[in-house]
Coordinates of C-alpha atoms and ligand atoms in Angstrom, one line a residue:
M531 CA -57.6 -54.6 -69.6
T532 CA -56.8 -50.9 -69.5
S533 CA -59.2 -48.6 -67.6
F534 CA -59.7 -44.9 -67.3
A535 CA -58.3 -45.2 -63.8
D536 CA -54.9 -46.1 -65.4
L537 CA -55.0 -43.3 -68.0
T538 CA -56.3 -40.3 -66.0
T539 CA -54.6 -38.1 -63.4
I540 CA -57.4 -38.4 -61.0
G541 CA -57.1 -42.2 -61.2
V542 CA -60.7 -43.2 -61.4
G543 CA -62.9 -44.7 -64.1
G544 CA -64.0 -48.0 -65.6
A545 CA -62.5 -50.6 -67.9
I546 CA -62.2 -49.7 -71.6
A547 CA -63.5 -52.2 -74.2
R548 CA -60.8 -51.3 -76.8
F549 CA -57.7 -49.1 -76.3
V550 CA -55.5 -48.3 -79.3
E551 CA -52.3 -46.3 -79.6
P552 CA -51.6 -45.4 -83.2
T553 CA -48.0 -44.4 -84.0
T554 CA -48.6 -42.7 -87.4
R555 CA -50.9 -39.8 -88.6
V556 CA -52.7 -42.2 -91.0
G557 CA -53.1 -44.8 -88.2
L558 CA -54.6 -42.1 -85.9
I559 CA -57.1 -41.0 -88.6
E560 CA -57.9 -44.7 -89.4
A561 CA -58.6 -45.5 -85.7
V562 CA -60.9 -42.6 -85.4
E563 CA -62.7 -43.3 -88.7
D564 CA -63.0 -47.0 -87.9
A565 CA -64.8 -46.2 -84.6
D566 CA -67.0 -43.6 -86.2
S567 CA -68.0 -45.7 -89.1
R568 CA -69.0 -48.5 -86.8
G569 CA -71.0 -46.1 -84.6
L570 CA -68.9 -46.9 -81.5
P571 CA -68.4 -44.4 -78.7
L572 CA -65.0 -42.8 -79.2
C573 CA -62.7 -41.1 -76.8
V574 CA -59.5 -39.6 -78.1
I575 CA -57.5 -39.3 -74.9
G576 CA -54.3 -37.3 -74.2
G577 CA -52.8 -37.2 -70.7
G578 CA -56.2 -37.8 -69.2
S579 CA -55.7 -34.7 -67.0
N580 CA -59.1 -33.1 -67.8
L581 CA -61.3 -36.2 -67.8
L582 CA -63.6 -37.7 -65.2
A583 CA -65.0 -41.0 -66.4
A584 CA -67.7 -43.1 -64.6
D585 CA -66.8 -46.4 -62.9
A586 CA -69.0 -48.4 -65.4
P587 CA -67.1 -50.0 -68.3
F588 CA -66.7 -47.8 -71.4
D589 CA -68.1 -49.8 -74.2
G590 CA -66.3 -48.1 -77.0
V591 CA -62.8 -47.2 -78.3
V592 CA -60.2 -45.0 -76.6
V593 CA -57.5 -43.8 -78.9
R594 CA -54.2 -42.3 -77.7
D595 CA -51.9 -40.6 -80.2
A596 CA -48.4 -42.1 -79.6
R597 CA -46.6 -39.6 -81.9
R598 CA -44.2 -37.3 -80.1
G599 CA -42.7 -35.2 -82.9
I600 CA -41.8 -31.5 -82.6
A601 CA -40.5 -29.6 -85.7
V602 CA -39.1 -26.1 -86.0
P603 CA -39.2 -25.3 -89.7
D604 CA -37.8 -21.7 -89.1
E605 CA -34.9 -22.8 -86.9
A606 CA -32.2 -22.3 -89.5
A607 CA -33.3 -18.8 -90.4
P608 CA -30.8 -16.1 -89.4
V609 CA -31.5 -14.0 -86.3
E610 CA -31.4 -10.4 -87.2
G611 CA -31.0 -8.7 -83.9
A612 CA -34.6 -7.8 -83.1
D613 CA -37.2 -10.3 -81.8
R614 CA -38.7 -12.5 -84.6
T615 CA -41.4 -15.0 -85.0
V616 CA -40.4 -18.7 -85.0
R617 CA -43.0 -21.4 -85.9
V618 CA -43.0 -24.6 -83.9
S619 CA -45.2 -27.5 -84.9
A620 CA -46.0 -30.4 -82.6
E621 CA -47.9 -33.6 -83.1
A622 CA -51.0 -34.0 -80.9
G623 CA -49.5 -36.7 -78.8
V624 CA -46.6 -34.6 -77.5
N625 CA -46.7 -34.0 -73.8
W626 CA -47.5 -30.3 -73.3
D627 CA -44.7 -29.6 -70.8
D628 CA -42.2 -31.4 -73.0
L629 CA -43.1 -28.8 -75.7
V630 CA -42.8 -25.9 -73.2
A631 CA -39.4 -27.1 -71.9
F632 CA -38.2 -27.5 -75.5
T633 CA -39.3 -24.1 -76.7
V634 CA -37.9 -22.3 -73.6
G635 CA -34.7 -24.2 -74.2
L636 CA -34.6 -22.7 -77.7
G637 CA -35.1 -19.2 -76.3
L638 CA -38.6 -18.8 -77.6
A639 CA -41.2 -16.8 -75.7
G640 CA -44.9 -17.2 -75.7
I641 CA -45.9 -20.3 -73.7
E642 CA -43.4 -20.2 -70.7
G643 CA -46.3 -19.1 -68.4
L644 CA -48.1 -22.4 -69.3
S645 CA -45.2 -24.5 -67.9
G646 CA -46.2 -27.5 -65.9
I647 CA -49.8 -27.8 -67.2
P648 CA -50.4 -31.6 -67.5
G649 CA -51.7 -33.1 -70.7
T650 CA -50.9 -33.1 -74.4
V651 CA -50.5 -30.6 -77.2
G652 CA -53.7 -32.0 -78.9
A653 CA -55.9 -31.2 -75.9
S654 CA -54.2 -27.8 -75.2
V655 CA -56.3 -26.2 -77.9
V656 CA -59.5 -28.0 -77.0
Q657 CA -60.1 -26.0 -73.8
N658 CA -57.6 -23.2 -74.6
I659 CA -55.4 -23.9 -71.6
G660 CA -54.4 -20.9 -69.6
A661 CA -52.5 -19.9 -66.4
Y662 CA -50.6 -17.0 -64.9
G663 CA -51.7 -14.5 -67.5
Q664 CA -51.1 -16.6 -70.6
E665 CA -53.4 -18.6 -72.8
V666 CA -52.3 -21.0 -75.6
A667 CA -54.7 -19.1 -77.9
S668 CA -52.3 -16.1 -78.1
S669 CA -49.6 -18.3 -79.6
V670 CA -51.6 -20.6 -81.9
E671 CA -51.0 -20.1 -85.6
S672 CA -53.0 -23.1 -86.9
V673 CA -54.4 -26.4 -85.9
E674 CA -54.5 -29.4 -88.2
V675 CA -57.6 -31.6 -87.5
W676 CA -59.4 -34.6 -88.7
D677 CA -63.0 -33.5 -89.3
R678 CA -65.2 -36.4 -88.2
L679 CA -68.3 -35.0 -89.9
D680 CA -66.9 -34.1 -93.3
K681 CA -64.3 -36.9 -93.1
R682 CA -61.3 -34.8 -94.2
V683 CA -58.2 -33.2 -92.9
R684 CA -58.6 -29.4 -92.4
T685 CA -56.3 -26.6 -91.2
L686 CA -58.1 -24.3 -88.8
A687 CA -56.8 -20.7 -88.3
P688 CA -57.3 -18.8 -85.0
A689 CA -60.4 -17.0 -86.6
D690 CA -62.0 -20.5 -87.1
L691 CA -61.1 -21.7 -83.6
A692 CA -63.2 -19.1 -81.7
F693 CA -61.0 -19.3 -78.6
G694 CA -62.5 -18.0 -75.4
Y695 CA -62.0 -18.7 -71.6
R696 CA -61.4 -22.5 -71.5
S697 CA -63.3 -22.8 -74.7
S698 CA -62.9 -23.2 -78.5
V699 CA -64.9 -24.3 -81.5
L700 CA -63.4 -27.8 -80.8
K701 CA -64.8 -27.9 -77.3
A702 CA -68.1 -26.3 -78.4
S703 CA -68.6 -29.2 -80.9
M704 CA -69.0 -31.6 -77.9
Y705 CA -71.6 -29.7 -76.0
V706 CA -75.1 -28.4 -76.7
A707 CA -75.1 -26.4 -73.4
P708 CA -72.8 -26.1 -70.5
A709 CA -71.9 -29.6 -69.2
Q710 CA -74.6 -31.1 -71.6
P711 CA -73.0 -33.5 -74.0
A712 CA -73.9 -33.4 -77.7
D713 CA -75.0 -36.9 -78.6
R714 CA -73.0 -37.1 -81.8
F715 CA -69.3 -36.5 -81.0
F716 CA -69.0 -36.5 -77.2
P717 CA -66.6 -37.2 -75.4
T718 CA -64.3 -36.1 -78.1
P719 CA -64.8 -33.1 -80.4
R720 CA -65.9 -33.3 -84.0
Y721 CA -62.4 -32.1 -84.8
V722 CA -59.6 -34.5 -83.7
V723 CA -56.4 -32.5 -83.4
L724 CA -53.5 -34.0 -85.5
S725 CA -51.0 -31.3 -84.9
V726 CA -50.7 -27.7 -83.6
T727 CA -48.4 -24.9 -85.0
L728 CA -47.5 -22.1 -82.6
A729 CA -46.0 -18.8 -83.6
L730 CA -43.4 -17.9 -80.8
R731 CA -41.0 -15.0 -80.5
H732 CA -37.3 -15.5 -80.4
S733 CA -36.6 -13.4 -77.4
A734 CA -34.5 -13.7 -74.2
T735 CA -37.3 -12.3 -72.1
G736 CA -41.1 -12.6 -71.6
A737 CA -43.6 -10.5 -69.8
V738 CA -44.7 -11.5 -66.3
G739 CA -48.5 -11.5 -66.5
Y740 CA -49.8 -12.5 -63.1
G741 CA -49.6 -11.1 -59.6
Q742 CA -48.6 -14.3 -57.7
L743 CA -45.9 -15.0 -60.2
A744 CA -44.6 -11.4 -60.1
K745 CA -44.4 -11.8 -56.3
A746 CA -42.5 -15.1 -56.7
L747 CA -40.0 -13.3 -59.0
G748 CA -39.9 -10.1 -56.9
V749 CA -41.0 -8.0 -59.9
E750 CA -44.1 -6.0 -61.0
V751 CA -46.8 -7.4 -63.3
G752 CA -45.8 -6.5 -66.9
D753 CA -42.1 -6.5 -66.2
H754 CA -39.9 -8.5 -68.5
M755 CA -37.8 -11.4 -67.2
A756 CA -35.7 -14.2 -68.7
I757 CA -38.1 -16.8 -70.0
G758 CA -36.2 -19.6 -68.2
A759 CA -36.7 -17.7 -64.9
I760 CA -40.4 -17.4 -65.6
R761 CA -40.7 -21.1 -66.3
E762 CA -38.9 -22.0 -63.1
A763 CA -41.1 -19.6 -61.0
V764 CA -44.3 -21.0 -62.5
L765 CA -43.2 -24.5 -61.7
R766 CA -42.4 -23.5 -58.1
V767 CA -45.7 -21.7 -57.6
R768 CA -47.6 -24.7 -59.2
A769 CA -45.7 -27.2 -57.0
A770 CA -46.5 -25.3 -53.8
K771 CA -50.2 -25.5 -54.7
G772 CA -50.1 -29.2 -55.7
M773 CA -51.0 -28.2 -59.2
L774 CA -48.3 -30.2 -61.0
E775 CA -49.0 -33.6 -62.3
D776 CA -47.8 -36.6 -60.2
P777 CA -44.6 -37.7 -62.1
T778 CA -44.7 -41.1 -60.4
R779 CA -47.5 -42.0 -62.8
Y780 CA -45.0 -42.4 -65.7
A781 CA -43.6 -45.5 -63.9
T782 CA -46.9 -47.3 -64.7
A783 CA -47.2 -49.5 -67.8
A784 CA -50.2 -47.5 -69.0
M785 CA -48.2 -44.2 -69.0
A786 CA -44.7 -45.4 -69.8
G787 CA -43.2 -43.4 -72.7
A788 CA -45.9 -40.7 -72.8
K789 CA -43.5 -38.0 -71.5
R790 CA -39.8 -37.6 -72.3
E791 CA -37.7 -39.5 -69.8
E792 CA -35.3 -36.7 -69.0
N793 CA -38.3 -34.5 -68.1
V794 CA -39.9 -37.2 -66.0
R795 CA -36.6 -37.5 -64.1
A796 CA -36.4 -33.7 -63.5
D797 CA -40.0 -33.7 -62.2
L798 CA -39.3 -36.6 -59.9
A799 CA -36.2 -34.8 -58.5
S800 CA -38.2 -31.6 -57.9
L801 CA -41.0 -33.6 -56.1
A802 CA -38.4 -35.4 -54.0
A803 CA -36.8 -32.0 -53.1
L804 CA -40.2 -30.6 -52.2
Q805 CA -40.9 -33.6 -49.9
Q806 CA -37.4 -33.3 -48.3
G807 CA -37.1 -37.0 -47.9
A808 CA -33.9 -39.0 -47.3
P809 CA -31.2 -38.2 -49.9
G810 CA -31.7 -40.3 -53.0
A811 CA -35.1 -41.6 -51.8
A812 CA -37.8 -42.0 -54.4
P813 CA -40.6 -39.4 -53.9
A814 CA -44.0 -40.6 -52.6
A815 CA -47.1 -39.9 -54.7
D816 CA -48.6 -36.6 -53.5
P817 CA -52.4 -37.1 -52.8
D818 CA -53.1 -33.4 -53.6
R819 CA -51.9 -34.1 -57.2
H820 CA -54.5 -36.8 -58.1
S821 CA -57.0 -34.4 -59.5
C822 CA -58.2 -32.9 -62.8
G823 CA -56.7 -29.5 -61.8
S824 CA -59.4 -26.9 -61.3
F825 CA -62.6 -28.8 -61.2
F826 CA -65.0 -25.9 -61.8
M827 CA -64.9 -23.1 -64.3
N828 CA -65.0 -19.5 -63.1
P829 CA -68.7 -18.5 -63.7
I830 CA -69.3 -15.7 -66.2
L831 CA -72.6 -13.9 -65.3
P832 CA -74.8 -11.2 -66.8
A833 CA -74.1 -7.9 -65.0
E834 CA -77.5 -8.0 -63.2
R835 CA -76.8 -11.4 -61.7
A836 CA -73.3 -10.5 -60.7
A837 CA -74.8 -7.5 -58.9
G838 CA -76.5 -9.9 -56.5
L839 CA -73.2 -11.4 -55.3
P840 CA -71.6 -10.1 -52.0
A841 CA -69.7 -6.9 -52.4
D842 CA -66.3 -8.6 -51.8
A843 CA -66.8 -11.3 -54.4
P844 CA -64.1 -11.0 -57.1
R845 CA -65.3 -9.4 -60.4
F846 CA -63.5 -9.2 -63.7
A847 CA -64.8 -7.9 -67.1
A848 CA -65.5 -10.9 -69.4
V849 CA -67.6 -11.9 -72.4
L850 CA -70.7 -14.1 -72.2
P851 CA -71.0 -17.1 -74.6
D852 CA -73.4 -15.0 -76.7
G853 CA -70.7 -12.3 -77.2
T854 CA -72.2 -9.7 -74.9
P855 CA -70.3 -8.2 -71.9
G856 CA -70.5 -10.1 -68.6
V857 CA -68.8 -10.4 -65.3
K858 CA -66.4 -13.2 -64.4
T859 CA -66.3 -14.2 -60.7
S860 CA -64.1 -16.7 -58.9
A861 CA -65.3 -20.3 -58.4
A862 CA -62.7 -20.8 -55.7
W863 CA -64.0 -17.7 -53.8
L864 CA -67.6 -19.0 -54.1
I865 CA -66.7 -22.5 -52.9
D866 CA -64.6 -21.2 -50.0
H867 CA -67.3 -18.6 -48.9
A868 CA -70.0 -21.3 -49.1
G869 CA -68.1 -23.1 -46.4
F870 CA -66.0 -25.6 -48.4
H871 CA -62.4 -24.9 -47.3
K872 CA -59.2 -26.5 -48.5
G873 CA -59.1 -30.1 -47.4
F874 CA -62.9 -30.4 -47.2
S875 CA -64.4 -33.9 -47.4
T876 CA -67.9 -35.2 -46.7
G877 CA -66.8 -37.2 -43.7
D878 CA -64.1 -39.2 -41.9
G879 CA -62.6 -41.8 -44.2
A880 CA -64.0 -40.1 -47.4
K881 CA -61.7 -41.0 -50.2
A882 CA -62.4 -37.9 -52.3
G883 CA -61.9 -34.4 -50.9
L884 CA -60.8 -30.9 -51.8
S885 CA -57.1 -30.5 -52.2
S886 CA -55.4 -29.3 -49.0
R887 CA -53.6 -26.6 -51.0
H888 CA -56.1 -25.5 -53.7
T889 CA -59.9 -25.0 -53.1
L890 CA -60.7 -25.7 -56.8
A891 CA -59.1 -29.1 -57.1
L892 CA -61.2 -32.2 -56.3
T893 CA -58.8 -34.9 -55.4
N894 CA -58.7 -38.7 -55.2
R895 CA -57.0 -39.2 -51.7
G896 CA -56.4 -42.9 -52.5
G897 CA -58.9 -45.5 -53.5
A898 CA -61.7 -43.1 -54.5
T899 CA -64.2 -44.1 -57.2
A900 CA -65.6 -41.9 -59.9
A901 CA -68.9 -42.0 -57.9
D902 CA -67.1 -40.6 -54.8
V903 CA -65.7 -37.7 -56.8
A904 CA -69.0 -37.0 -58.5
A905 CA -70.8 -37.1 -55.1
L906 CA -68.3 -34.5 -53.7
A907 CA -68.8 -32.3 -56.8
R908 CA -72.6 -32.3 -56.3
V909 CA -72.3 -31.4 -52.6
I910 CA -70.2 -28.4 -53.7
Q911 CA -72.4 -27.4 -56.6
D912 CA -75.5 -27.6 -54.3
G913 CA -73.8 -25.7 -51.5
V914 CA -72.7 -22.9 -53.8
E915 CA -76.1 -22.7 -55.5
D916 CA -77.9 -22.5 -52.1
A917 CA -75.5 -19.7 -51.0
Y918 CA -75.2 -17.6 -54.1
G919 CA -77.7 -18.9 -56.7
V920 CA -74.8 -19.9 -59.1
R921 CA -74.6 -23.4 -60.4
L922 CA -70.9 -24.3 -61.0
V923 CA -70.1 -26.0 -64.2
P924 CA -67.3 -28.7 -64.3
E925 CA -64.2 -27.9 -66.3
P926 CA -63.2 -31.5 -67.0
V927 CA -65.0 -33.6 -69.6
V928 CA -67.3 -35.8 -67.6
I929 CA -68.0 -39.2 -69.2
G930 CA -71.0 -41.4 -68.3
M931 CA -72.2 -39.2 -65.4
D932 CA -74.4 -36.1 -65.3
L933 CA -72.8 -33.2 -63.3
R934 CA -75.0 -30.4 -64.6
Ligands
FAD568 C1 -52.8 -30.9 -61.6 C2 -53.5 -30.3 -62.8 C3 -53.3 -28.9 -63.1 C4 -54.0 -28.3 -64.2 N1 -53.8 -27.0 -64.4 C5 -54.3 -26.4 -65.5 C6 -54.1 -25.0 -65.8 O1 -53.4 -24.3 -65.1 N2 -54.8 -24.5 -66.8 C7 -55.5 -25.2 -67.7 O2 -56.1 -24.7 -68.6 N3 -55.8 -26.5 -67.4 C8 -55.2 -27.1 -66.4 N4 -55.4 -28.5 -66.1 C9 -56.3 -29.2 -67.0 C10 -55.6 -30.1 -68.1 O3 -54.2 -30.1 -67.8 C11 -55.8 -29.4 -69.4 O4 -57.1 -29.3 -69.7 C12 -55.1 -30.3 -70.5 O5 -55.1 -29.5 -71.8 C13 -55.8 -31.6 -70.8 O6 -54.9 -32.3 -71.6 P1 -55.0 -33.9 -71.8 O7 -54.1 -34.3 -72.9 O8 -54.7 -34.5 -70.5 O9 -56.5 -34.1 -72.2 P2 -57.5 -35.3 -71.8 O10 -57.9 -35.2 -70.4 O11 -56.9 -36.6 -72.2 O12 -58.8 -35.0 -72.7 C14 -59.6 -33.8 -72.5 C15 -60.5 -33.6 -73.7 O13 -59.7 -33.3 -74.8 C16 -60.0 -34.2 -75.8 N5 -58.8 -34.5 -76.6 C17 -57.6 -35.0 -76.2 N6 -56.8 -35.1 -77.2 C18 -57.4 -34.7 -78.3 C19 -57.1 -34.5 -79.7 N7 -55.9 -34.9 -80.1 N8 -58.0 -34.0 -80.5 C20 -59.2 -33.6 -80.1 N9 -59.6 -33.8 -78.8 C21 -58.7 -34.3 -77.9 C22 -60.5 -35.4 -75.2 O14 -61.3 -36.2 -76.1 C23 -61.3 -34.8 -74.0 O15 -62.6 -34.4 -74.5 C24 -54.8 -29.1 -65.0 C25 -55.0 -30.5 -64.7 C26 -54.3 -31.1 -63.6 C27 -54.5 -32.5 -63.4

């Protein structure tokens, strides 16, 4: 029987009563509609890289889109010298980094900074993935969804999607308040993503949007670089932080075929090079990589609350959920300054701990349960709240456990 431990990057979570993998658009809609009409709990899962599911069995249906199609309707259009927009559509089940590799290979700029983010195209728009100065929102032209409430296919434009920092109308349809699931649709949005159309630019170069990346490339933020070089630098920086997915997971029966084979091979070769093992040796799984990525969101606070933080806490202009101006601070800074440093765990032999390379990643060091990860999360939430009065909110979708 398939379990969430088999399907998620953090490798924890209970058995799943029914797991289906539709291979057609109609099959996907039917699987969702079937679960909804029978009132069963439904989880549409992608790469399982932003999910923490409880150890208890999931008494519902988990649906994983097995379609992997990418189409470039404008590809045959003539290039007339200057940059131009090229639309690329991908089915929800396409592995996100397969899409980035494909578009960079075509010389299209817009998502190269999002290289190496685990997961699927469908989920990329749910939480508006972002990294190194780019967010998918800036490239989205439209999202085709199955609306579980109105029971019809709809095409949502960026104005409908209300993208924000790790948020969108899709994600908002699952929650009534931060980390508080809405009974009706959770743990999957009201809108199940069927496909995403991006508007990219035919351009040899892209802008470097982030300090760390600029440093890796030896340029200034805002400089233009070849998009292939930006992708390579992003992958290097992510690998150094343990923030790439563990490619050895695609050797398992549950994950086989979910990512293009040539890309899995390239990821395995990079991991082997990083580990500097014997020539030709298969890379070992990297314990820092069994995570959900950043576990907590960067808090956005009203100005008066942010004023109470220590003077050296990072502060960035941001927008509060109600649309008024706020201040974004750094969850990693708060965690570190509350005394939880890289590699922290609650004791000798603890199976869950902070990544040794990234303060924000809670990792399964081998053999952890969901309860171990949740206990670690609560210790950190409580410690940060005691020190700074800020309750950190988990970024992953937490199923069957309360991490408010
Ligand atoms: C090592 C690591 C590094 C990461 N780095 C980053 C980063 O830099 N930036 C960033 O933004 N995120 C990052 N993440 C988080 C994660 O990669 C993203 O959130 C990703 O978009 C999740 O995709 P997924 O397919 O794995 O989603 P899943 O974990 O499978 O699902 C997440 C949510 O999306 C929903 N969902 C999935 N597919 C669909 C669909 N077709 N329609 C509607 N809802 C759907 C699920 O129901 C669930 O609610 C990282 C994760 C890991 C493990």
